[in-house]
Coordinates of C-alpha atoms in Angstrom, one line a residue:
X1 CA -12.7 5.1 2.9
X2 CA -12.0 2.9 3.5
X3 CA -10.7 6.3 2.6
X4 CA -8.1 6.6 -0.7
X5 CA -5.7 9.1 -0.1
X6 CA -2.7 6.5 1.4
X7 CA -1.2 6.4 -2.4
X8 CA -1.2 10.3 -2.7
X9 CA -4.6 11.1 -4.5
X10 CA -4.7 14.3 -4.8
X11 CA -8.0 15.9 -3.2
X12 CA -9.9 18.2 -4.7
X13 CA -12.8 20.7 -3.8
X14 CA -15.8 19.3 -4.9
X15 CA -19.4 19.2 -4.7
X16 CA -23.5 18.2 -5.2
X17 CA -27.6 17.4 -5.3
X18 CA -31.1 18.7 -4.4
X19 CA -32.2 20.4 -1.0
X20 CA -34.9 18.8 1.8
X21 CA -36.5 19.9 4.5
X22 CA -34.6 18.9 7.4
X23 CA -35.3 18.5 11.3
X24 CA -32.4 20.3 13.2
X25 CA -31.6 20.1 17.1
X26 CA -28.6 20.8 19.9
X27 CA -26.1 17.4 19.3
X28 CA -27.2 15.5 22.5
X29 CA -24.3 15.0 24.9
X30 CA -22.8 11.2 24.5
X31 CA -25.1 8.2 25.1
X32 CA -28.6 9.8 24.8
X33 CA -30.6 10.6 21.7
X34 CA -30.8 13.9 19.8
X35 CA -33.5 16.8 21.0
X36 CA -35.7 18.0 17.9
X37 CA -36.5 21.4 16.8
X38 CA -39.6 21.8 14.3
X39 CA -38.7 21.9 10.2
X40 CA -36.8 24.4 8.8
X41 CA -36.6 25.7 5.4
X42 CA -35.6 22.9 2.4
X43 CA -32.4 23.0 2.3
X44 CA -31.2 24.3 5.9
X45 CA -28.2 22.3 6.8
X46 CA -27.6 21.7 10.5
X47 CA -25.1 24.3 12.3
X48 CA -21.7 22.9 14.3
X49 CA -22.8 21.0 17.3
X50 CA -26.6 20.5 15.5
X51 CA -28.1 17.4 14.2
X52 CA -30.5 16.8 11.5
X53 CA -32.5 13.7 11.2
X54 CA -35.7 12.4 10.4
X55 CA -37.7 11.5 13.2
X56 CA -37.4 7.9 13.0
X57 CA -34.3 7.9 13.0
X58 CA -32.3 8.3 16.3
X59 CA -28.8 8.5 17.9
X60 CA -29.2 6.2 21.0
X61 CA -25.4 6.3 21.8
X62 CA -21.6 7.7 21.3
X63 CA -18.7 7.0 22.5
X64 CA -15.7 9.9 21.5
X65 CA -12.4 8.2 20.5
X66 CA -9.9 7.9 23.7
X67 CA -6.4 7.1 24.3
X68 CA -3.9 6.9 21.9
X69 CA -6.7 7.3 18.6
X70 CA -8.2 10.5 20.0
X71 CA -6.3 12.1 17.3
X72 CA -6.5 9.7 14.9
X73 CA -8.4 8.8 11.6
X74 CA -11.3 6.5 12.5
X75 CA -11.8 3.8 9.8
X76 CA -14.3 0.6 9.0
X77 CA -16.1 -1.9 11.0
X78 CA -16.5 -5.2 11.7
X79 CA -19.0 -7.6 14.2
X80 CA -18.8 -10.4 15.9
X81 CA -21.3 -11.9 18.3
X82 CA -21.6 -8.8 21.3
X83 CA -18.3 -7.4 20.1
X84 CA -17.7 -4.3 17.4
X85 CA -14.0 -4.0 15.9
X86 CA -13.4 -0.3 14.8
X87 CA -10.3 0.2 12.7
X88 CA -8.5 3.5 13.7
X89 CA -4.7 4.4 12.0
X90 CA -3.3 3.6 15.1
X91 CA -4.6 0.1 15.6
X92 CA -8.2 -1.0 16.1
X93 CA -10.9 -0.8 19.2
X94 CA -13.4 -3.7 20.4
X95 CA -16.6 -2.4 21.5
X96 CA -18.7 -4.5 24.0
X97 CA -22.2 -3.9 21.9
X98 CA -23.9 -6.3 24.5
X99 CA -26.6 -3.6 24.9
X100 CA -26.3 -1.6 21.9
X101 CA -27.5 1.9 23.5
X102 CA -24.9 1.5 26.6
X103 CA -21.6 0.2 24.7
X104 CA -18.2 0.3 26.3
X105 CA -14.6 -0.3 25.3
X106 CA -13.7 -3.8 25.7
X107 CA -9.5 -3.3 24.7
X108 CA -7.7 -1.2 23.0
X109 CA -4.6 -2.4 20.3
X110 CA -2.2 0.3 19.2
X111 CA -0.4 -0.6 16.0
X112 CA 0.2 2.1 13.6
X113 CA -0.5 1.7 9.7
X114 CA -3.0 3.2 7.2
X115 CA -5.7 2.8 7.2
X116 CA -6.1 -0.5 9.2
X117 CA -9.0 -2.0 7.8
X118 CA -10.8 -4.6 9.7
X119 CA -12.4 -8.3 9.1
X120 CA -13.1 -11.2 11.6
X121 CA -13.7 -14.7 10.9
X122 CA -14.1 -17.0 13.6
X123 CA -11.2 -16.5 16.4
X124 CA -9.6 -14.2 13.7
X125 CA -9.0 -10.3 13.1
X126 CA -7.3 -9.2 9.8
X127 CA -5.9 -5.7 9.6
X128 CA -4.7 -4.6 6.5
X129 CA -1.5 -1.9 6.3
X130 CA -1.6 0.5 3.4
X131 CA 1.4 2.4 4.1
X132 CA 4.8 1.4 4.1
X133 CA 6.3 0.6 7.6
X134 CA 9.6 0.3 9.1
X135 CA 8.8 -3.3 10.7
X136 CA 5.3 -5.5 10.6
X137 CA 5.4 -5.3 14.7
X138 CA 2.7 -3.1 16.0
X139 CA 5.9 -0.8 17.1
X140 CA 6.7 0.7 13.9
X141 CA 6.8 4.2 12.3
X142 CA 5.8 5.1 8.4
X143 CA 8.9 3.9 6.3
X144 CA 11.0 7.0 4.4
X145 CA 13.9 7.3 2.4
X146 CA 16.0 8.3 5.4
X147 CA 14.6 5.4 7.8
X148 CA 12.7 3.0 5.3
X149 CA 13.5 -0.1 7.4
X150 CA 11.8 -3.1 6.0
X151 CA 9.2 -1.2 4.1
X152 CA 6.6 -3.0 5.7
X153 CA 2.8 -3.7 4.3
X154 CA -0.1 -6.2 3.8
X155 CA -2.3 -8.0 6.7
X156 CA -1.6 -8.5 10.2
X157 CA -3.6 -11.2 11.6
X158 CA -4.5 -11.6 15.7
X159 CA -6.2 -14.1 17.5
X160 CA -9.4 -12.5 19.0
X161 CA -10.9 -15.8 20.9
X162 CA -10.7 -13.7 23.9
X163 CA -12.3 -10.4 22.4
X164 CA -10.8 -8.4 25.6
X165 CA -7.3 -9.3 25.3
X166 CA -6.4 -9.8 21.6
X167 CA -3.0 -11.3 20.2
X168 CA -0.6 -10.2 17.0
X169 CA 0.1 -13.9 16.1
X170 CA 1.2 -13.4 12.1
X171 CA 1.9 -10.9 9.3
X172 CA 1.9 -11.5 5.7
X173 CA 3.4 -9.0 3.5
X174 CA 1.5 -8.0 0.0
X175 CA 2.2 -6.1 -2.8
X176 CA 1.1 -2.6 -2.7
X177 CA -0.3 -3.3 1.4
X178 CA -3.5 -3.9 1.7
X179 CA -6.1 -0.8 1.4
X180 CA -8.7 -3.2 1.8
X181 CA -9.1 -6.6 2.3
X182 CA -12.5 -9.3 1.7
X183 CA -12.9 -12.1 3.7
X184 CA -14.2 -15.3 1.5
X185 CA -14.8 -18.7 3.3
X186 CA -13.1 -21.9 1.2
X187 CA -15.7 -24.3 -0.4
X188 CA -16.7 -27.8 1.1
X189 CA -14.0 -29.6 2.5
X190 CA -11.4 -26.1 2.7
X191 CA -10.9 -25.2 6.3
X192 CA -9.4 -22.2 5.2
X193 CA -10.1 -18.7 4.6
X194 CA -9.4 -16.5 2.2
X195 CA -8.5 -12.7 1.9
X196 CA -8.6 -11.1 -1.1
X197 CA -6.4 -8.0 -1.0
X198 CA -7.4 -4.7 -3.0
X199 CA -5.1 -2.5 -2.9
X200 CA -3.7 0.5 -6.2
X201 CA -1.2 3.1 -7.2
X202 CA -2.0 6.2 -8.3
X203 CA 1.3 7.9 -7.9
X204 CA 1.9 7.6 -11.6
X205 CA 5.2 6.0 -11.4
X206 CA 6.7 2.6 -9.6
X207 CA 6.7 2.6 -5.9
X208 CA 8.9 0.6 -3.7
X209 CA 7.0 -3.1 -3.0
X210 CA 4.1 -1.5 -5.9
X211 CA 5.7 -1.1 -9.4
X212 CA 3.5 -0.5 -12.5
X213 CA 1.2 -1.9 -13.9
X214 CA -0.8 -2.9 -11.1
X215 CA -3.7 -4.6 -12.2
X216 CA -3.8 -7.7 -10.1
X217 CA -5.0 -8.6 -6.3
X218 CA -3.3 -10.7 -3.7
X219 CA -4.8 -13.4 -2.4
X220 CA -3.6 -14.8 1.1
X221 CA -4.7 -18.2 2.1
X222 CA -5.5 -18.1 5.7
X223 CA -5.8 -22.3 7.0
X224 CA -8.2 -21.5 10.0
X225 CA -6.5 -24.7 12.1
X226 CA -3.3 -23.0 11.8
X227 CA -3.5 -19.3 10.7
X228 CA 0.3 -18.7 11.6
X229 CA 0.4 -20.6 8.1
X230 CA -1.4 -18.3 6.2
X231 CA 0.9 -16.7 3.2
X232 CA 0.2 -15.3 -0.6
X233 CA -1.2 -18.3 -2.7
X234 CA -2.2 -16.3 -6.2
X235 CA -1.7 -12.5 -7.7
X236 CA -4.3 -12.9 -10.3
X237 CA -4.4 -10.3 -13.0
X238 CA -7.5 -9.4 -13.5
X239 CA -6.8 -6.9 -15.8
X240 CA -4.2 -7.9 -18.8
X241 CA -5.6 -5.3 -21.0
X242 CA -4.1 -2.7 -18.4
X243 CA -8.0 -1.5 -17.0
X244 CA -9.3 1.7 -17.9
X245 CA -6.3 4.4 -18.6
X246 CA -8.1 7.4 -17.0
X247 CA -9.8 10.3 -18.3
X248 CA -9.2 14.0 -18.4
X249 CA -11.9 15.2 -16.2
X250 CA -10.6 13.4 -12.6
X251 CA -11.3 10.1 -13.8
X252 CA -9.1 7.5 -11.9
X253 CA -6.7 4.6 -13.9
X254 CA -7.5 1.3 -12.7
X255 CA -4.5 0.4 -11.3
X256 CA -5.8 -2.6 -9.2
X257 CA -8.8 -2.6 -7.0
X258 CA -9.9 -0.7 -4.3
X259 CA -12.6 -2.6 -2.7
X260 CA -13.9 -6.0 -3.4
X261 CA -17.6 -7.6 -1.9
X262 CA -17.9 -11.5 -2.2
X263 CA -21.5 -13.2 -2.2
X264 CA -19.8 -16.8 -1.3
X265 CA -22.8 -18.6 -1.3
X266 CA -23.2 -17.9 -4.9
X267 CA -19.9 -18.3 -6.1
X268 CA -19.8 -14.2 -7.6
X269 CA -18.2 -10.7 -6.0
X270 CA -18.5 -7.4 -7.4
X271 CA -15.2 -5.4 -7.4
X272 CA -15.0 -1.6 -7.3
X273 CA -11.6 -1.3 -9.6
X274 CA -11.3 2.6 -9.5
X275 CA -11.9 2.9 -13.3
X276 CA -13.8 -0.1 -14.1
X277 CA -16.8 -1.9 -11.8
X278 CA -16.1 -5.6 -12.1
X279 CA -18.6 -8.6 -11.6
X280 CA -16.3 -11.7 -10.5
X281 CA -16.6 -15.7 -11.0
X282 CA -15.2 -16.9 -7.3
X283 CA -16.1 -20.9 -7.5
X284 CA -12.5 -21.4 -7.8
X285 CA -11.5 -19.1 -4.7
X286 CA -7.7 -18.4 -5.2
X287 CA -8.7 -17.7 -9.0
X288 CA -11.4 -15.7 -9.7
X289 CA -12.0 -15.0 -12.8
X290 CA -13.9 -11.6 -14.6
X291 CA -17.5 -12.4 -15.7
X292 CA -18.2 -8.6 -16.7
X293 CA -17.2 -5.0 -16.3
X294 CA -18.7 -1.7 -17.2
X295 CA -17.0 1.9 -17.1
X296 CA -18.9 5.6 -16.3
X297 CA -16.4 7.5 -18.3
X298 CA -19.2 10.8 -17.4
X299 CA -19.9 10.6 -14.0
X300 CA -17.9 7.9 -11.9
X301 CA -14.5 9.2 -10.6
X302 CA -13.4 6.6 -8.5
X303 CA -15.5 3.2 -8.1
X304 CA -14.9 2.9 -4.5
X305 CA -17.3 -0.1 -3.1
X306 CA -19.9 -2.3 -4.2
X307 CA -22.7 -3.8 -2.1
X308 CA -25.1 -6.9 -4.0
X309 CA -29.3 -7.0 -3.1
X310 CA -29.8 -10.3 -1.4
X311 CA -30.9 -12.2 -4.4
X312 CA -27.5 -10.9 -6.4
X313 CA -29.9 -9.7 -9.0
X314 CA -28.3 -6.2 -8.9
X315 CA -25.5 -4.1 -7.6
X316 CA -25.1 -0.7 -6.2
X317 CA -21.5 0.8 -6.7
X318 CA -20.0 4.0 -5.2
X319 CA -18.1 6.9 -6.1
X320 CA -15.7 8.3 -4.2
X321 CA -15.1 11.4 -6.2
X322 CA -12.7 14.3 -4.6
X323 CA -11.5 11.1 -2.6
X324 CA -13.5 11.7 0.3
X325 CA -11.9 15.0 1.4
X326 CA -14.0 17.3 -0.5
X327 CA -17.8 18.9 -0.5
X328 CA -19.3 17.4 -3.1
X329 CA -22.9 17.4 -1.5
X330 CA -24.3 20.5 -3.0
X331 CA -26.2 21.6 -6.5
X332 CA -22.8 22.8 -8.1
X333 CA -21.6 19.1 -8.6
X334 CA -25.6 17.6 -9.1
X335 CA -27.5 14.8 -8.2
X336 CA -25.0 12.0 -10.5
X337 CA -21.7 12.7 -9.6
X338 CA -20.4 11.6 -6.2
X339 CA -23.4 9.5 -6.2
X340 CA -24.5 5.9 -5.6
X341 CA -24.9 3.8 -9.2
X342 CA -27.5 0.7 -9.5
X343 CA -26.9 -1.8 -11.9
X344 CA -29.2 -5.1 -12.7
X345 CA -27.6 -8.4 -13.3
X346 CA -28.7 -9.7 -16.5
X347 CA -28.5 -13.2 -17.9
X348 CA -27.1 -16.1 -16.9
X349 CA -23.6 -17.6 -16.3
X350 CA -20.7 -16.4 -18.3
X351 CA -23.0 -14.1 -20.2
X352 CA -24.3 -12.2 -16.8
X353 CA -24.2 -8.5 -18.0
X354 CA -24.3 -5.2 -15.9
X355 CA -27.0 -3.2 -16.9
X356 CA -27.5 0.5 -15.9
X357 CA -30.3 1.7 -13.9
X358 CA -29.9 4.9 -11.7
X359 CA -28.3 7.0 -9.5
X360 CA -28.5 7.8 -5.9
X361 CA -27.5 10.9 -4.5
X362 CA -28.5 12.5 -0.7
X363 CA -31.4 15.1 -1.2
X364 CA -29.6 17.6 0.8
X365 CA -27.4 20.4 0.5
X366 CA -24.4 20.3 2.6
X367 CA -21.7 23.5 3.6
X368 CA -18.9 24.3 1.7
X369 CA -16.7 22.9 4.5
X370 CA -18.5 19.6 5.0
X371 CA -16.4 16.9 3.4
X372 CA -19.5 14.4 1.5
X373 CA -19.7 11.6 -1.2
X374 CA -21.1 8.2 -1.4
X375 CA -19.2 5.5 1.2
X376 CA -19.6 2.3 3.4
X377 CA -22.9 0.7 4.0
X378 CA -24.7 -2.5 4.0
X379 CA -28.6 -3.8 3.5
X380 CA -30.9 -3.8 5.9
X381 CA -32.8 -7.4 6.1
X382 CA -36.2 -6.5 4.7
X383 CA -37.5 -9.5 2.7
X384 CA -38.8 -8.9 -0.1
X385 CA -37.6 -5.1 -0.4
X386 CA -34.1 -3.9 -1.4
X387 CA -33.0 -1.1 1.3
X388 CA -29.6 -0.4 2.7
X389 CA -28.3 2.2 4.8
X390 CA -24.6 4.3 4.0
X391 CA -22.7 6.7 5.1
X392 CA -22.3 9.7 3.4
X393 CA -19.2 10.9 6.1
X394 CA -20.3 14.8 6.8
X395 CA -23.4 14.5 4.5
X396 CA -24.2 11.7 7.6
X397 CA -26.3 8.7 7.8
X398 CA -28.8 7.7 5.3
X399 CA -31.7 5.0 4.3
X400 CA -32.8 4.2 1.7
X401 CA -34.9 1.8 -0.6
X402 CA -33.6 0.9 -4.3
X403 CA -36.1 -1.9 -4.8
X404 CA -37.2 -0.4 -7.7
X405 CA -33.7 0.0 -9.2
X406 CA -34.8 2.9 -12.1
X407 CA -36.3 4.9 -8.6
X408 CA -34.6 4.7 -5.5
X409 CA -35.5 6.7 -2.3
X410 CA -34.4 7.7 0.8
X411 CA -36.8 6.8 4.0
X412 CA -34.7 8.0 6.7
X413 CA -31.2 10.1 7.3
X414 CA -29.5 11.6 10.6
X415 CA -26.4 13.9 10.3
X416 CA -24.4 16.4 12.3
X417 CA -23.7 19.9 11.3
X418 CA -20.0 20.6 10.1
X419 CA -16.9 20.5 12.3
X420 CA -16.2 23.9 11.5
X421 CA -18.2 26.8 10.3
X422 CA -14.8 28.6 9.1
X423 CA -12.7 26.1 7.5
X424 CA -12.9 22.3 5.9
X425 CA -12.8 19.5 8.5
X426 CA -11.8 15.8 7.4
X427 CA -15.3 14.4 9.6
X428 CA -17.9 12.5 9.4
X429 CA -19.4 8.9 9.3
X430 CA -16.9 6.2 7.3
X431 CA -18.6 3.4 7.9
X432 CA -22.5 2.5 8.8
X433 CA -23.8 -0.7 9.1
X434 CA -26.7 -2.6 10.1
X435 CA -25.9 -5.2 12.5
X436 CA -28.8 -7.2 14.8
X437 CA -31.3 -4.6 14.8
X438 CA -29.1 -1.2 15.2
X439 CA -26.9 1.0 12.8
X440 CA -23.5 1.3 13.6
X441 CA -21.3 3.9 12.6
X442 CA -17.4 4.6 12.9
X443 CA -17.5 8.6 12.9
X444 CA -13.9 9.5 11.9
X445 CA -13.9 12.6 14.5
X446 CA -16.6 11.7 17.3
X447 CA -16.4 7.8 17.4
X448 CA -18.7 5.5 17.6
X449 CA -22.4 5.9 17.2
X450 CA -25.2 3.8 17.5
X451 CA -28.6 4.9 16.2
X452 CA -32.2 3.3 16.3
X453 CA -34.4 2.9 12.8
X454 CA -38.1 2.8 13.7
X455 CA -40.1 2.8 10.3
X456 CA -42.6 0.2 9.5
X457 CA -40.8 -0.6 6.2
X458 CA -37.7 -1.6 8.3
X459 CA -39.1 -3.4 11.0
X460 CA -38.8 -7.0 9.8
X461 CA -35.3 -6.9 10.1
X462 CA -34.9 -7.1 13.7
X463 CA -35.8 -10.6 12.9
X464 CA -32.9 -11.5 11.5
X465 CA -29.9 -11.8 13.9
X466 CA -26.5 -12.9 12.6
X467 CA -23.1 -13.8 14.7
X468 CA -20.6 -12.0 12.8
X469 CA -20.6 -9.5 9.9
X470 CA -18.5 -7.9 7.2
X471 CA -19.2 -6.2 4.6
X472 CA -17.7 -6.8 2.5
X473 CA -18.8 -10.3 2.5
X474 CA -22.1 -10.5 2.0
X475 CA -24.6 -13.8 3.4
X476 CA -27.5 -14.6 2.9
X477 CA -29.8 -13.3 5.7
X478 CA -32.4 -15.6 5.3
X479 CA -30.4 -17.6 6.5
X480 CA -29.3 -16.0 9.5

């Protein structure tokens, strides 16, 4: 969920929002676009083996997970240059993305450990480990209390400068592991990188390597001359008041964070801190500092991830209520809950203040059995507009514009039916991103998809081309 279960949440049946009409076809086989039936009723969902989708938006490509992940949890993305890096629990994939519409797998690295999060940065790839492991090799099994072996979690680092053949060159162990982790570059005249490590506990109670209270983040300093170097430099509290305690309705204790997005060039990030959404001061990068914080004690669950508008002059913050396992998609929960939240960024400096605009929910009903809520996307480089496409894991792949933060929209969506028609099935997209013209998605059961946006209010972007992409660390595109 960068999914949140690794520290025990429990997972709930859920659900929520308003029906639309919907296109519905036969899922195409892999590596060719979807067939298209004519409109059905509002509020149809796609069968098992359908799609629904808007018609300009298209699946051009899949590839089904293989080898040893076939039968494992497929997790986040990252990009670099022709290359994809798809985080699986069993290790990570590179995709040759050379031609988007015809990728193919460029290696394979098995190396167990939840949920194995991915970021690049130059000749770099950082996995983070969120569950505790007998060894930090990549030949390990989960730690217990009849084999718990070195109890094992935080960031393994390899060196990708040959994309096909990567290398486990260093580990550096973190308190808690690493559920997620946010690549931030130094400032002028620091060749290094840093990773700031979210990671929580909500077991109630100390854990081995993650007592209570957890309210700080790890920060590893990664020198990028010598990244066998790289090692824990700060564990800044960010919360000395002890965060937001929790409510009575589901609502998470901020314990830590669980996902952090930096906007380097102007010195800010913007932390999803399960109870608490957190606007950051990073101009001193080991020690950032909290500018502002606001709390949804009604509607917010779990603040999951947090993605800025180019000009940082707002936010959009998710909720990962029922912790991603559960169908939350439907009118019982409604339109706010489980939903996308868009906040402004008022004034200036140390008295910046998040303001609160809307919600953003998918228009669609989804089954009982489709796991659906609010997770990873990223913007799409329109200038001058505000749009950003996200997966919604079974509720599937949607765009759409917030520009006008009090009235966002959707323009465009694609989605497959549910795994089962009998029975909840852990599925969907986990991540979707925009990267040099396309939309990537991991799809935690099928694998990697690549789909084509062709809407005039999207078109401009495929002017801007960048050579690598996170996330969770957010550029400027106009100055790709």
């Amino acid at each position: 969920m960068k999914h949140s279960a690794s520290r025990g949440r429990q997972l709930k049946r859920l659900a929520g929002v308003s029906a639309a009409a919907v296109l519905i076809g036969l899922l195409s086989a892999p590596s060719s676009s979807a067939a298209q039936a004519p409109a059905l009723d509002p509020g149809t969902p796609p069968g098992v083996d359908e799609v629904a989708s808007t018609p300009n938006l298209n699946l051009v490509a899949n590839l089904p997970k293989t080898g040893p992940f076939a039968d494992s949890t497929n997790s986040d993305l990252a990009f670099q240059d022709d290359f994809a890096y798809a985080g699986n629990y069993n290790g990570f994939t590179v995709y040759d993305i050379k031609d988007p519409e015809s990728p193919t797998v460029a290696a394979q690295v098995l190396c167990p450990g939840a949920q194995n999060d991915v970021s690049v940065k130059g000749n770099l790839l950082f996995l983070g480990t969120d569950s505790q492991r007998t060894n930090d090799s990549c030949d390990n099994t989960g730690s217990t209390t009849a084999a718990p072996g070195e109890r094992w979690e935080g960031i393994k680092i390899f060196d990708i400068s040959d994309p096909r053949t990567p290398k486990y060159i260093k580990s550096v162990k973190t308190d808690c592991g690493s559920h997620t982790q946010t690549v931030v570059p130094g400032k002028s005249g620091d060749n290094s990188v840093y990773l700031y490590v979210s990671s929580y506990n909500l077991a109630g109670a100390d854990l081995p390597n993650c007592p209570l209270p957890h309210d700080k983040i790890s920060i590893v300093r990664v020198p990028v001359q010598n990244p066998t170097a790289a090692a824990v430099v700060s564990t800044p509290v960010l919360f000395p008041d002890g965060g937001y305690p929790g409510g009575t309705e589901g609502q998470s204790a901020t314990t830590g964070c669980h996902d952090i997005t930096a906007y380097p060039e102007k010195d800010i990030a913007a932390g999803a801190c399960m109870g608490d959404g957190v606007l950051f001061d990073i101009s001193v990068r080991s020690a950032p500092k909290v500018i502002t914080s606001v709390r949804d004690t009604v509607n917010f669950a779990f603040w999951h991830s947090a993605t800025f508008n180019n000009s940082a002059t707002k936010i959009v913050f998710t909720d990962e209520l029922g912790g991603g396992g559960a169908a939350t998609c439907n009118p019982e929960i409604g339109p706010t809950r489980g939903a996308d939240a868009i906040y402004d960024i008022v004034g200036k400096g140390k008295n910046r203040k998040l303001e609160f605009r809307s919600y953003f929910k998918i228009p669609r009903t989804n089954t009982e059995n489709e796991n659906c809520v609010a997770h990873n996307g990223s913007l799409i480089p329109v200038p001058g507009r505000d749009i950003m496409v996200q997966a919604w894991y079974q509720g599937g792949i949607s765009v759409w514009d917030f520009t006008n933060s009090r009235k966002p929209k959707e323009i465009a969506y694609w989605e497959r039916g549910p795994l089962s028609a009998d029975s909840p099935v852990l599925g969907g997209s986990w991540s979707a991103y925009w990267y040099n013209g396309y939309i990537v998605s991991n799809d935690i059961v099928k694998g990697l998809d690549v789909l084509k946006l062709k809407d005039r209010r999207t078109n401009p972007a495929r002017n801007f081309l960048t050579d690598e992409f996170n996330a969770q660390t957010q550029d400027n595109f106009r100055n790709w």
